[in-house]
PDB file of C-alpha atoms in Angstrom:
ATOM      1  CA  MET A   1      86.519 -60.392 107.207  1.00  0.00           C
ATOM      2  CA  ILE A   2      85.341 -60.382 103.310  1.00  0.00           C
ATOM      3  CA  LYS A   3      82.835 -57.685 102.985  1.00  0.00           C
ATOM      4  CA  ASN A   4      81.868 -58.285  99.164  1.00  0.00           C
ATOM      5  CA  LEU A   5      83.047 -59.587  95.961  1.00  0.00           C
ATOM      6  CA  ASP A   6      84.628 -56.716  93.666  1.00  0.00           C
ATOM      7  CA  HIS A   7      85.547 -58.280  90.455  1.00  0.00           C
ATOM      8  CA  LEU A   8      86.255 -61.744  88.938  1.00  0.00           C
ATOM      9  CA  VAL A   9      88.336 -63.060  85.934  1.00  0.00           C
ATOM     10  CA  LEU A  10      86.986 -64.887  83.068  1.00  0.00           C
ATOM     11  CA  THR A  11      89.371 -66.538  80.581  1.00  0.00           C
ATOM     12  CA  VAL A  12      87.843 -66.362  77.244  1.00  0.00           C
ATOM     13  CA  ALA A  13      88.374 -67.738  73.420  1.00  0.00           C
ATOM     14  CA  ASP A  14      87.199 -64.503  71.957  1.00  0.00           C
ATOM     15  CA  ILE A  15      86.711 -61.089  73.493  1.00  0.00           C
ATOM     16  CA  GLU A  16      84.185 -59.784  71.166  1.00  0.00           C
ATOM     17  CA  ARG A  17      81.728 -62.775  71.499  1.00  0.00           C
ATOM     18  CA  THR A  18      81.836 -62.466  74.955  1.00  0.00           C
ATOM     19  CA  LYS A  19      81.208 -58.586  74.979  1.00  0.00           C
ATOM     20  CA  VAL A  20      78.259 -59.495  72.653  1.00  0.00           C
ATOM     21  CA  PHE A  21      76.876 -61.749  75.131  1.00  0.00           C
ATOM     22  CA  TYR A  22      77.391 -59.921  78.149  1.00  0.00           C
ATOM     23  CA  CYS A  23      76.583 -56.376  77.073  1.00  0.00           C
ATOM     24  CA  LYS A  24      73.912 -57.020  74.522  1.00  0.00           C
ATOM     25  CA  ILE A  25      72.087 -59.913  75.934  1.00  0.00           C
ATOM     26  CA  LEU A  26      72.623 -59.435  79.565  1.00  0.00           C
ATOM     27  CA  GLY A  27      73.032 -55.592  79.670  1.00  0.00           C
ATOM     28  CA  MET A  28      76.387 -55.299  81.169  1.00  0.00           C
ATOM     29  CA  THR A  29      78.673 -52.390  80.202  1.00  0.00           C
ATOM     30  CA  TYR A  30      82.024 -53.023  78.372  1.00  0.00           C
ATOM     31  CA  GLU A  31      85.261 -51.102  79.302  1.00  0.00           C
ATOM     32  CA  GLU A  32      88.878 -50.896  78.743  1.00  0.00           C
ATOM     33  CA  PHE A  33      91.499 -49.734  81.274  1.00  0.00           C
ATOM     34  CA  GLY A  34      95.291 -49.844  81.928  1.00  0.00           C
ATOM     35  CA  GLU A  35      97.273 -51.137  79.040  1.00  0.00           C
ATOM     36  CA  GLY A  36      95.198 -53.704  76.950  1.00  0.00           C
ATOM     37  CA  ARG A  37      92.802 -54.744  80.050  1.00  0.00           C
ATOM     38  CA  ARG A  38      89.186 -55.429  79.140  1.00  0.00           C
ATOM     39  CA  ALA A  39      85.891 -55.881  81.525  1.00  0.00           C
ATOM     40  CA  VAL A  40      82.276 -55.810  81.703  1.00  0.00           C
ATOM     41  CA  THR A  41      80.783 -54.239  84.497  1.00  0.00           C
ATOM     42  CA  PHE A  42      77.404 -54.407  86.158  1.00  0.00           C
ATOM     43  CA  GLY A  43      76.280 -52.679  89.526  1.00  0.00           C
ATOM     44  CA  SER A  44      79.307 -52.082  91.755  1.00  0.00           C
ATOM     45  CA  SER A  45      81.214 -55.329  90.284  1.00  0.00           C
ATOM     46  CA  LYS A  46      83.122 -56.284  87.210  1.00  0.00           C
ATOM     47  CA  ILE A  47      84.188 -59.149  85.335  1.00  0.00           C
ATOM     48  CA  ASN A  48      87.818 -58.801  83.838  1.00  0.00           C
ATOM     49  CA  LEU A  49      88.003 -60.429  80.514  1.00  0.00           C
ATOM     50  CA  HIS A  50      91.401 -62.328  79.783  1.00  0.00           C
ATOM     51  CA  LEU A  51      92.166 -63.610  76.535  1.00  0.00           C
ATOM     52  CA  ALA A  52      93.136 -67.403  76.431  1.00  0.00           C
ATOM     53  CA  GLY A  53      96.948 -67.652  75.698  1.00  0.00           C
ATOM     54  CA  HIS A  54      97.436 -63.862  76.542  1.00  0.00           C
ATOM     55  CA  GLU A  55      96.278 -63.827  80.221  1.00  0.00           C
ATOM     56  CA  PHE A  56      97.483 -61.243  82.643  1.00  0.00           C
ATOM     57  CA  GLU A  57      99.899 -62.477  85.652  1.00  0.00           C
ATOM     58  CA  PRO A  58      99.282 -63.292  88.230  1.00  0.00           C
ATOM     59  CA  LYS A  59      96.432 -65.791  87.013  1.00  0.00           C
ATOM     60  CA  ALA A  60      94.412 -68.628  88.028  1.00  0.00           C
ATOM     61  CA  HIS A  61      96.463 -71.761  87.894  1.00  0.00           C
ATOM     62  CA  LEU A  62      94.144 -73.563  85.359  1.00  0.00           C
ATOM     63  CA  ALA A  63      93.004 -70.150  83.452  1.00  0.00           C
ATOM     64  CA  LYS A  64      90.807 -71.900  80.681  1.00  0.00           C
ATOM     65  CA  PRO A  65      87.616 -70.903  78.883  1.00  0.00           C
ATOM     66  CA  GLY A  66      84.829 -72.581  79.999  1.00  0.00           C
ATOM     67  CA  THR A  67      85.472 -73.489  83.848  1.00  0.00           C
ATOM     68  CA  ALA A  68      82.896 -71.043  85.461  1.00  0.00           C
ATOM     69  CA  ASP A  69      79.610 -71.194  86.913  1.00  0.00           C
ATOM     70  CA  LEU A  70      78.329 -68.012  87.668  1.00  0.00           C
ATOM     71  CA  CYS A  71      74.877 -66.686  89.240  1.00  0.00           C
ATOM     72  CA  PHE A  72      73.655 -63.222  88.434  1.00  0.00           C
ATOM     73  CA  ILE A  73      70.813 -61.710  90.061  1.00  0.00           C
ATOM     74  CA  ILE A  74      68.845 -59.763  87.448  1.00  0.00           C
ATOM     75  CA  GLU A  75      66.622 -56.304  87.540  1.00  0.00           C
ATOM     76  CA  GLY A  76      62.886 -57.025  86.509  1.00  0.00           C
ATOM     77  CA  GLU A  77      61.121 -60.267  85.721  1.00  0.00           C
ATOM     78  CA  LEU A  78      62.580 -63.547  84.919  1.00  0.00           C
ATOM     79  CA  GLY A  79      59.882 -63.715  82.288  1.00  0.00           C
ATOM     80  CA  ASP A  80      61.405 -60.705  80.524  1.00  0.00           C
ATOM     81  CA  MET A  81      64.814 -62.454  80.702  1.00  0.00           C
ATOM     82  CA  GLN A  82      63.693 -65.388  79.188  1.00  0.00           C
ATOM     83  CA  ALA A  83      62.048 -63.516  76.276  1.00  0.00           C
ATOM     84  CA  ARG A  84      65.062 -61.697  75.598  1.00  0.00           C
ATOM     85  CA  LEU A  85      67.299 -64.957  75.683  1.00  0.00           C
ATOM     86  CA  ASP A  86      64.831 -66.484  73.182  1.00  0.00           C
ATOM     87  CA  ALA A  87      64.889 -63.735  71.083  1.00  0.00           C
ATOM     88  CA  ALA A  88      68.605 -63.557  70.850  1.00  0.00           C
ATOM     89  CA  GLY A  89      68.661 -67.567  70.158  1.00  0.00           C
ATOM     90  CA  ILE A  90      70.279 -68.559  73.454  1.00  0.00           C
ATOM     91  CA  ASP A  91      69.225 -72.041  74.531  1.00  0.00           C
ATOM     92  CA  ILE A  92      67.789 -72.330  78.114  1.00  0.00           C
ATOM     93  CA  LEU A  93      69.437 -75.481  79.566  1.00  0.00           C
ATOM     94  CA  GLU A  94      67.136 -75.446  82.529  1.00  0.00           C
ATOM     95  CA  GLY A  95      64.142 -73.126  84.086  1.00  0.00           C
ATOM     96  CA  PRO A  96      62.603 -71.642  85.691  1.00  0.00           C
ATOM     97  CA  VAL A  97      63.714 -73.667  88.516  1.00  0.00           C
ATOM     98  CA  THR A  98      63.871 -72.948  92.147  1.00  0.00           C
ATOM     99  CA  ARG A  99      67.341 -72.679  93.934  1.00  0.00           C
ATOM    100  CA  THR A 100      68.791 -71.270  97.187  1.00  0.00           C
ATOM    101  CA  GLY A 101      70.872 -67.900  96.573  1.00  0.00           C
ATOM    102  CA  ALA A 102      73.222 -66.276  99.044  1.00  0.00           C
ATOM    103  CA  ARG A 103      69.979 -64.629 100.703  1.00  0.00           C
ATOM    104  CA  GLY A 104      67.432 -67.195 100.320  1.00  0.00           C
ATOM    105  CA  SER A 105      65.030 -68.633  97.796  1.00  0.00           C
ATOM    106  CA  ILE A 106      65.720 -67.558  93.957  1.00  0.00           C
ATOM    107  CA  THR A 107      63.984 -68.817  90.584  1.00  0.00           C
ATOM    108  CA  SER A 108      66.688 -69.215  87.815  1.00  0.00           C
ATOM    109  CA  LEU A 109      67.064 -69.778  84.258  1.00  0.00           C
ATOM    110  CA  TYR A 110      70.304 -71.552  83.226  1.00  0.00           C
ATOM    111  CA  VAL A 111      72.251 -70.956  79.883  1.00  0.00           C
ATOM    112  CA  ARG A 112      75.773 -70.946  78.658  1.00  0.00           C
ATOM    113  CA  ASP A 113      77.969 -68.032  77.491  1.00  0.00           C
ATOM    114  CA  PRO A 114      80.279 -68.419  74.134  1.00  0.00           C
ATOM    115  CA  ASP A 115      82.755 -70.121  76.085  1.00  0.00           C
ATOM    116  CA  LEU A 116      80.291 -72.799  77.440  1.00  0.00           C
ATOM    117  CA  ASN A 117      80.429 -71.321  81.321  1.00  0.00           C
ATOM    118  CA  LEU A 118      77.208 -71.999  82.984  1.00  0.00           C
ATOM    119  CA  ILE A 119      75.501 -68.891  83.768  1.00  0.00           C
ATOM    120  CA  GLU A 120      72.626 -68.627  86.015  1.00  0.00           C
ATOM    121  CA  LEU A 121      70.218 -65.811  85.825  1.00  0.00           C
ATOM    122  CA  SER A 122      68.086 -65.404  88.962  1.00  0.00           C
ATOM    123  CA  VAL A 123      65.303 -63.527  90.730  1.00  0.00           C
ATOM    124  CA  TYR A 124      64.908 -63.542  94.530  1.00  0.00           C
ATOM    125  CA  GLU A 125      61.396 -64.847  95.754  1.00  0.00           C
ATOM    126  CA  GLY A 126      59.143 -62.049  96.929  1.00  0.00           C
TER     127      GLY A 126
END
């Protein structure tokens, strides 16, 4: 049986732009490991970053920038995140809207990262 998600991989067009978005805007931590490997970390999970055209093997069958749709549960208030996004010039595509997360009702904002992946930023109700 599956216990939890450890990491996932994003194929990106530009590591530095990705690093800025995920670290400076969303508050994740950047790390380098192994031989030329890169990731952003948060909580007990991480996102490995593969530069498009230079992916590590094995890789997804169609490893392309902009093909992900991810939801992150944030710490703090959604309004604070909205203000942070606004200050950084990040367009909010939708939200706040009510959705259903893995554990129940969430309120979400939708944005795009530098590769146009859909990023949902959410808080659980109550």
